[in-house]
Amino acid sequence: MTSKVVSLREAVARHVPDGASIALGCALEPAIPFAFAHELIRQRRMGLELIGPISDIAFDQLIGAGCVARVSAAWVGNVSAGLAHAYRRAMEQGVPRRIEVRDHSNFSIAQALLAGALGAPYLPTRTLLGSDIPRANGTFREATDPFSGERVLLIPAITPDVAVIAVQRADEDGNAHLWGPWGVTQEAALAAKSVLVLADEIVERAVIASDPNRTIVPGTKVTAVVRQPGACHPSPLQGRYRRDHEFFHEYHNATRSLAGFEAWIAEWVTGVADRDAYLRKLGARWEALRESGKPAFEVRF
Amino acid sequence: MVAQAAREIRDGERVFVGLRLPLIAFVVAKRTHAPNAVGLFELGVVRDAPAAELLYTMGDNPNVAGAVWCARTIDLMGLLQRGDVDAGFIGGAEVDVHGNLNTTAIGSDRTHPTVQLPGSGGGADIASLAHRLIVIMPHDKRRLRASVDFITSPGHGTGGDWRARVGLPRGGPSVLITTLGVFRFVDGSAVLDSYHPGASVDRIREATGWSLRVAPTVRETDAPSEEVLAIIRQYDPHGFWTRRGE
């Protein structure tokens, strides 16, 4: 077995071309791979399609940095602080550029990715009937259920070019353990053509194989593995580090103006060489967020 | 507002909790009249006891520690679609007289909004599929409008049997709780049921964007008990959520 481990810089350079569709932030509020989003900005990726349920400022940063052509998402904002200023500037003023939005709900994006994971063309649902979201999205179809004659909405499959998932641990082949909420992570990984794993820690295969129920995606689906501690800050990673609430609020206040946004990106993204330098810049603040959690009771196989 | 929201949760119910004030309402309900209520969180968490500390998001580590189920969004949404969820909470930027909510964008053209809002999240799903929807909003004439610019989360549409006609399987708003009062829905339209202590019917009429209907039994909302106030202050001691005027 050859190792799939590469650096974050290599993972973006080799596996994410301009114009790629990328599922990111799929566990909702936790385990958002901010380190990956920042590397996309540093390498000036353009024309990306972002796919996800919510992204808690990761999408806002990529939109503001001009990397994005289209967003297929249920929500783009700052969960504990409010609106997303860069997303607002893009939609309201076309700054730094106009983006296309395909509105979703959390259920519709989950079903689109599940359909992709199943190799099915679409999934029928009862959600969003009567909402303006189907009209705004433009890809859904209303239909009549051939069995019951009832009205249903058909959600077409989404198959991202790349799914980027952050996990606590993975082996060198990409067999990955994620605990805490999964959100739509598994569907996104299984639906994607290529999966990039950001692991807080690389472990022996025996560690993964000792608890296979905790594996969110098998290595057979994974293209590359990056060992990147602290990849999710300021979002949390269960049992490893807590959410940095203040960081979200500081970002909200700092990015109200375009100049403020650009200064923030210069300080925290383009002004640091990589994620390790970012964590060093956080310093004691980062150390204070780390936690070891409580052990689960033993499971025997 | 939080105290009234807590009253809407009945003992033993399975409730889609969401964020912000509903989260605190869930804590109040659990510790008072609804000890057997179960909280469901759309990122994949089910818990029968509130988290030990104030949450800023449903994905904070303390909301996972001690949960009874940690799974996938599709699993929680499946429960919702099957009809296994009794009630859900939701807020929005705008609501109309039929309880339709807009959290998508202000302005008539979706592609060129006046104000871009964050979007649905799971709100539209909860509004579509829960047996009962509890709406919480700050009371402001710009927020309680005759009609909303975009229906993100369907309420009662144009009223009457609209939900059945568009194919929604059940549900719709049962109550709209604002910072000034409580509305109930009669035939799919909001009717003022009570005004909070310090508010009045006239003040609410002034601050409401639709032609106000008032229940013949309108009265003052019951003030929260000392016990309830103590729970709120203990859970959110710095008022991060409860003093934002939400």
XYZ file of C-alpha atoms in Angstrom:
547
model
C 0.000 0.000 0.000
C 1.468 3.332 -1.010
C 0.930 6.260 1.254
C -1.501 8.961 0.109
C -0.097 11.482 2.562
C 0.774 14.839 1.013
C 1.163 18.382 2.318
C -1.819 20.724 2.264
C -0.068 22.805 -0.382
C 0.399 19.742 -2.609
C -3.190 18.584 -2.066
C -4.567 21.853 -3.426
C -1.960 22.174 -6.187
C -2.464 18.631 -7.502
C -6.130 17.924 -6.883
C -8.111 21.175 -7.082
C -8.079 22.861 -10.490
C -9.712 26.211 -11.188
C -13.422 25.734 -11.782
C -13.697 22.649 -9.548
C -16.869 21.945 -7.578
C -15.954 21.439 -3.931
C -18.049 20.122 -1.050
C -16.732 21.746 2.121
C -17.968 22.240 5.680
C -20.216 19.206 5.435
C -20.519 18.533 9.186
C -22.313 21.916 9.499
C -20.905 23.998 12.383
C -18.097 21.678 13.534
C -15.104 20.228 11.648
C -15.007 22.886 8.917
C -11.645 22.576 7.085
C -10.713 26.272 7.262
C -7.054 25.374 6.643
C -8.057 24.052 3.228
C -10.177 27.105 2.394
C -7.234 29.355 3.287
C -4.853 27.346 1.077
C -7.315 27.737 -1.830
C -7.118 31.499 -1.294
C -3.298 31.471 -1.051
C -3.055 29.522 -4.308
C -5.581 31.906 -5.941
C -8.029 29.280 -7.121
C -10.739 30.810 -9.325
C -14.180 29.932 -10.623
C -14.941 27.383 -7.911
C -18.387 26.025 -7.119
C -18.885 25.665 -3.361
C -21.289 22.951 -2.211
C -22.429 22.530 1.372
C -25.220 22.899 3.897
C -23.923 25.863 5.916
C -20.342 26.942 6.160
C -20.030 29.332 9.070
C -17.797 31.964 7.336
C -15.617 29.580 5.280
C -17.747 30.234 2.181
C -17.824 33.946 3.030
C -14.022 34.071 3.023
C -13.712 32.243 -0.314
C -16.394 34.451 -1.900
C -14.752 37.618 -0.618
C -11.362 36.469 -1.886
C -12.803 36.133 -5.400
C -12.343 32.360 -5.690
C -16.004 31.526 -6.287
C -18.285 31.472 -9.339
C -21.228 29.569 -7.870
C -22.572 28.585 -4.440
C -24.944 25.650 -3.937
C -25.791 25.916 -0.260
C -28.561 26.126 2.304
C -27.027 28.952 4.298
C -24.088 31.345 4.051
C -23.492 33.417 7.148
C -21.827 33.658 10.533
C -23.751 31.393 12.894
C -23.235 33.133 16.206
C -22.693 36.669 14.843
C -25.170 37.152 11.975
C -24.893 38.074 8.314
C -21.933 37.298 6.045
C -20.534 40.612 4.832
C -18.477 39.333 1.874
C -21.416 37.255 0.601
C -23.591 40.353 0.917
C -21.105 42.473 -1.070
C -20.938 39.844 -3.815
C -24.721 39.497 -4.105
C -25.710 43.127 -3.542
C -22.863 44.936 -5.352
C -21.033 42.316 -7.414
C -17.885 42.901 -5.334
C -15.323 41.463 -5.913
C -17.414 39.675 -8.567
C -20.930 38.448 -9.207
C -21.648 34.911 -8.114
C -24.430 32.517 -9.044
C -26.431 31.070 -6.162
C -28.419 27.846 -6.166
C -30.557 28.052 -3.043
C -31.004 24.873 -1.041
C -32.274 23.803 2.349
C -30.230 21.500 4.581
C -32.527 18.615 3.616
C -32.381 19.288 -0.126
C -28.572 19.502 -0.168
C -28.411 16.327 1.953
C -30.727 14.535 -0.493
C -28.807 15.809 -3.537
C -25.575 14.416 -2.087
C -27.261 11.197 -0.952
C -28.567 10.685 -4.482
C -25.007 11.246 -5.701
C -23.718 8.740 -3.139
C -26.302 6.158 -4.224
C -25.643 6.624 -7.916
C -29.315 7.582 -8.242
C -30.391 10.372 -10.621
C -32.566 12.140 -8.041
C -34.527 11.674 -4.819
C -38.187 12.587 -4.312
C -39.158 14.632 -1.274
C -42.046 16.481 0.346
C -39.957 19.287 1.755
C -39.978 22.787 0.172
C -43.351 22.377 -1.564
C -44.776 25.887 -1.441
C -41.384 27.467 -0.761
C -39.794 29.859 -3.282
C -36.520 27.906 -2.991
C -37.307 25.437 -5.843
C -37.967 28.322 -8.249
C -34.821 30.184 -7.169
C -32.690 27.035 -7.332
C -33.823 26.191 -10.840
C -32.613 22.560 -10.848
C -35.501 20.920 -8.949
C -38.642 19.565 -10.623
C -42.126 19.153 -9.226
C -43.709 15.842 -10.181
C -46.540 13.497 -9.336
C -45.658 10.392 -7.363
C -46.646 7.566 -9.762
C -47.665 5.364 -6.811
C -49.810 7.673 -4.686
C -50.585 10.462 -7.129
C -49.315 12.978 -4.548
C -47.155 15.956 -5.375
C -43.393 15.528 -4.787
C -40.272 17.552 -5.440
C -37.413 15.831 -7.263
C -33.915 16.807 -6.101
C -31.255 15.941 -8.705
C -28.012 14.306 -7.596
C -24.957 16.421 -6.887
C -21.588 14.774 -7.516
C -18.853 17.192 -6.429
C -15.468 17.027 -8.120
C -13.881 17.118 -4.674
C -15.138 16.582 -1.118
C -12.853 17.968 1.570
C -13.429 16.433 4.975
C -11.723 17.105 8.289
C -11.446 14.234 10.761
C -9.762 13.420 14.045
C -7.677 10.581 12.624
C -6.971 8.641 9.465
C -4.419 6.108 8.278
C -2.071 6.727 5.354
C -4.542 5.123 2.943
C -7.311 7.558 3.950
C -9.478 5.273 6.062
C -10.875 8.019 8.271
C -12.479 8.147 11.713
C -14.811 11.080 12.423
C -16.786 11.376 15.603
C -19.171 14.083 16.637
C -21.939 15.163 14.244
C -21.529 13.940 10.666
C -23.993 16.323 9.026
C -23.771 15.504 5.304
C -20.083 14.517 5.412
C -20.551 10.873 4.514
C -22.948 11.571 1.633
C -20.614 14.255 0.267
C -17.580 11.962 0.457
C -19.360 9.037 -1.181
C -20.877 11.267 -3.887
C -17.609 12.993 -4.784
C -15.252 12.003 -7.572
C -12.306 12.679 -5.273
C -12.011 12.908 -1.466
C -9.321 14.867 0.348
C -8.945 14.040 4.045
C -7.473 16.517 6.540
C -6.554 14.465 9.579
C -5.732 15.975 12.954
C -3.543 12.913 13.389
C -2.256 10.081 11.171
C -2.556 6.706 12.882
C -1.670 3.095 12.160
C -4.157 1.131 10.091
C -4.757 -1.104 13.164
C -6.250 1.865 15.048
C -8.852 2.412 12.322
C -9.518 -1.307 11.892
C -10.095 -1.698 15.651
C -13.313 0.367 15.372
C -14.633 0.235 11.794
C -18.075 1.611 12.742
C -16.383 4.963 13.301
C -15.014 5.104 9.744
C -16.824 7.828 7.814
C -15.250 6.953 4.481
C -13.061 4.043 3.412
C -9.653 4.649 1.888
C -10.867 3.311 -1.465
C -12.717 6.628 -1.954
C -9.831 8.834 -0.832
C -7.349 10.523 -3.164
C -5.068 12.248 -0.672
C -4.506 12.511 3.066
C -3.107 15.605 4.754
C -1.813 15.569 8.312
C -2.913 18.953 9.562
C -3.414 19.553 13.293
C -5.828 22.390 14.068
C -7.218 22.416 10.503
C -10.707 23.432 11.636
C -10.040 26.460 13.867
C -12.140 28.536 14.599
C -14.722 25.737 14.252
C -14.502 22.906 16.784
C -13.346 19.301 16.435
C -14.956 16.951 18.939
C -12.635 15.792 21.680
C -9.716 17.835 20.273
C -10.523 21.547 20.475
C -13.427 23.843 21.194
C -15.090 26.472 19.011
C -13.397 29.895 19.159
C -16.599 31.947 19.421
C -14.778 35.270 19.724
C -12.860 34.641 16.505
C -16.149 34.457 14.608
C -17.342 37.679 16.244
C -14.049 39.451 15.549
C -14.258 38.379 11.890
C -17.818 39.702 11.719
C -16.777 43.108 13.019
C -13.529 43.290 11.040
C -15.063 42.467 7.639
C -17.975 44.949 7.547
C -16.076 47.012 4.965
C -14.236 45.771 1.889
C -10.997 47.280 3.214
C -11.579 45.528 6.529
C -12.106 42.215 4.752
C -8.939 42.631 2.713
C -6.955 43.502 5.841
C -8.346 40.427 7.599
C -7.362 38.127 4.709
C -3.915 39.741 4.581
C -3.442 39.139 8.296
C -4.838 35.612 8.688
C -4.564 33.984 5.250
C -2.118 35.457 2.741
C 0.070 36.858 5.521
C 0.805 33.415 7.008
C 2.747 30.724 5.184
C 0.591 27.796 6.225
C -1.685 26.444 8.966
C 1.162 25.748 11.355
C 2.196 29.413 11.120
C -1.451 30.408 11.675
C -1.596 28.311 14.851
C 1.665 29.838 16.075
C 0.171 33.277 15.439
C -2.826 32.311 17.591
C -0.389 31.178 20.269
C -1.812 30.898 23.775
C -5.301 31.456 22.428
C -5.023 28.231 20.450
C -3.608 26.317 23.395
C -6.548 27.421 25.559
C -9.045 25.934 23.102
C -7.567 22.457 23.127
C -9.304 19.746 25.114
C -8.940 16.042 25.510
C -12.606 15.123 25.991
C -13.933 12.139 27.889
C -13.309 8.559 26.775
C -16.227 6.483 25.485
C -16.841 3.109 27.038
C -14.878 0.365 25.392
C -16.359 -1.468 22.414
C -15.101 -4.965 21.738
C -15.073 -6.578 18.312
C -40.282 35.728 24.624
C -38.138 32.808 25.828
C -40.564 32.024 28.647
C -43.504 31.978 26.246
C -41.559 29.835 23.761
C -40.853 27.340 26.550
C -44.591 27.077 27.269
C -45.161 25.931 23.694
C -43.129 22.744 24.309
C -45.283 19.968 25.751
C -43.949 17.191 27.932
C -42.720 14.172 25.983
C -42.574 15.964 22.661
C -39.806 15.538 20.087
C -38.735 19.049 19.192
C -36.426 20.414 16.487
C -34.694 22.960 18.669
C -32.410 25.043 16.477
C -30.340 27.891 17.812
C -30.385 31.035 19.857
C -33.491 31.693 21.929
C -35.253 28.370 21.141
C -32.280 26.583 22.636
C -32.824 28.430 25.895
C -36.591 27.831 25.685
C -35.818 24.110 25.443
C -33.676 24.323 28.589
C -36.462 26.147 30.463
C -39.113 23.643 29.332
C -36.948 20.663 30.295
C -36.312 22.030 33.776
C -39.932 22.983 34.422
C -43.036 21.437 32.859
C -41.577 19.218 30.109
C -38.856 17.017 31.657
C -39.427 14.285 29.062
C -39.111 16.470 25.957
C -36.424 15.358 23.511
C -34.299 17.827 21.536
C -33.357 17.126 17.902
C -30.600 19.025 16.107
C -30.351 18.906 12.332
C -26.615 18.386 12.130
C -27.270 14.937 13.577
C -27.706 15.181 17.349
C -30.504 13.917 19.586
C -30.425 14.626 23.291
C -32.806 14.108 26.195
C -30.936 16.489 28.511
C -29.854 20.026 27.629
C -26.159 20.688 27.182
C -24.284 21.578 30.348
C -23.329 25.061 29.190
C -24.509 27.879 26.931
C -24.271 26.952 23.269
C -23.246 29.403 20.546
C -24.029 26.859 17.821
C -25.692 23.454 17.816
C -22.329 21.989 16.810
C -20.441 23.110 19.904
C -18.667 20.195 21.584
C -20.835 20.398 24.752
C -23.960 19.720 22.643
C -22.472 16.423 21.493
C -21.055 15.256 24.836
C -23.855 13.368 26.586
C -26.102 13.150 23.512
C -28.026 9.908 23.022
C -27.542 9.854 19.251
C -24.970 11.399 16.993
C -25.711 10.687 13.372
C -26.293 12.363 10.019
C -28.405 15.298 8.884
C -30.314 12.964 6.556
C -31.331 10.811 9.550
C -32.785 13.767 11.447
C -34.450 15.133 8.325
C -35.882 11.675 7.675
C -37.539 11.701 11.092
C -38.959 15.099 10.222
C -40.271 13.998 6.806
C -41.813 10.813 8.246
C -43.822 12.891 10.700
C -41.878 11.841 13.800
C -41.223 15.415 14.957
C -43.929 17.148 16.975
C -42.756 20.710 16.840
C -39.989 22.899 15.494
C -38.727 26.393 16.207
C -37.802 28.931 13.580
C -37.062 32.629 13.268
C -36.579 34.872 10.278
C -35.922 38.329 8.968
C -39.522 38.781 7.818
C -42.843 37.077 8.474
C -46.257 37.763 6.928
C -49.798 37.455 8.275
C -49.943 33.812 7.145
C -46.693 32.890 8.887
C -44.586 32.639 5.725
C -40.969 33.421 6.547
C -38.206 35.022 4.543
C -34.588 34.323 5.475
C -33.240 34.412 1.899
C -33.135 37.976 0.584
C -34.832 41.369 0.799
C -35.850 42.813 -2.572
C -37.975 41.688 -5.497
C -35.141 40.173 -7.604
C -33.469 37.171 -5.995
C -30.401 37.553 -8.212
C -29.915 41.237 -7.274
C -31.049 41.507 -3.647
C -31.244 44.719 -1.649
C -30.114 42.749 1.398
C -28.676 39.260 1.050
C -29.686 37.154 4.057
C -28.011 33.838 4.981
C -30.736 31.507 3.661
C -32.819 28.589 4.836
C -30.438 26.331 6.683
C -32.883 23.715 7.912
C -35.625 26.274 8.530
C -37.592 25.590 5.350
C -37.546 21.860 6.095
C -38.821 22.335 9.634
C -41.547 24.666 8.325
C -42.480 22.145 5.631
C -42.516 18.970 7.682
C -42.923 19.420 11.466
C -46.393 18.832 12.914
C -46.318 22.270 14.473
C -44.164 25.331 13.867
C -43.323 27.852 16.581
C -42.129 31.145 15.088
C -40.047 33.613 17.122
C -39.340 37.149 15.868
C -38.343 40.580 17.150
C -41.459 42.754 16.717
C -40.819 45.463 14.143
C -42.990 46.885 11.371
C -40.273 46.089 8.815
C -40.237 42.468 9.943
C -43.978 41.785 10.377
C -45.032 42.616 6.827
C -48.254 42.213 4.827
C -46.302 40.022 2.436
C -42.694 38.862 2.350
C -40.315 39.272 -0.606
C -39.392 35.583 -0.729
C -41.017 32.581 0.935
C -38.082 30.624 2.290
C -40.061 28.693 4.877
C -43.689 28.047 3.970
C -46.273 29.018 6.554
C -49.946 28.916 5.621
C -49.277 30.367 2.152
C -52.343 32.410 1.291
C -54.358 30.903 4.145
C -57.100 28.305 4.319
C -56.125 24.868 2.954
C -53.123 26.216 1.003
C -50.631 23.762 2.551
C -52.667 20.735 1.457
C -53.081 22.210 -2.026
C -49.335 22.661 -2.582
C -48.643 19.145 -1.318
C -47.237 19.782 2.149
C -48.074 16.753 4.291
C -48.929 18.499 7.564
C -48.050 21.307 9.912
C -47.701 25.048 9.591
C -47.201 27.771 12.167
C -49.312 27.374 15.292
C -47.953 30.410 17.056
C -45.904 33.555 16.388
C -44.143 34.862 19.474
C -42.655 38.343 19.231
C -40.966 40.722 21.624
C -44.390 42.384 22.124
C -46.996 39.645 22.021
C -48.306 36.245 20.966
C -50.283 35.488 17.793
C -52.214 32.249 17.145
C -53.163 31.122 13.640
C -56.866 30.875 12.807
C -57.645 29.530 9.313
C -54.035 30.206 8.432
C -53.993 33.853 9.535
C -52.350 35.421 12.576
C -54.662 36.677 15.327
C -53.284 38.536 18.348
C -53.822 36.334 21.378
C -51.928 38.249 24.061
C -49.676 41.234 24.608
C -46.632 41.029 26.847
C -46.506 42.976 30.131
C -45.618 46.567 29.207
C -47.008 46.246 25.649
C -50.585 46.910 24.478
C -52.888 46.124 21.557
C -52.411 49.656 20.211
C -48.643 49.482 20.379
C -48.698 46.125 18.590
C -51.060 47.478 15.893
C -48.628 50.364 15.364
C -45.672 47.965 15.017
C -47.356 45.434 12.729
C -47.281 45.639 8.927
C -50.613 43.922 8.352
C -54.120 44.851 9.370
C -54.220 43.532 12.920
C -56.840 40.979 13.939
C -57.352 40.704 17.688
C -58.867 37.712 19.497
C -61.990 38.583 21.538
C -60.244 36.925 24.479
C -57.053 38.987 24.118
C -55.226 39.426 27.421
C -51.857 40.161 28.927
C -49.269 37.388 28.463
C -48.502 35.625 31.740
C -45.287 37.049 33.153
C -42.454 34.527 33.552
C -42.108 33.066 37.029
C -39.064 33.749 39.192
C -38.061 30.131 38.663
C -38.065 30.557 34.881
C -36.157 33.848 35.051
C -33.585 32.208 37.290
C -33.085 29.353 34.796
C -32.634 31.812 31.920
C -30.135 33.909 33.888
C -28.231 30.858 35.007
C -28.005 29.426 31.484
C -27.177 32.709 29.722
C -25.540 34.713 32.533
C -24.048 37.356 30.238
C -27.192 37.647 28.118
C -25.348 36.699 24.900
C -28.632 35.540 23.344
C -31.298 36.917 25.658
C -30.195 40.564 25.666
C -29.814 41.004 21.944
C -33.404 42.166 21.643
C -34.234 39.060 19.684
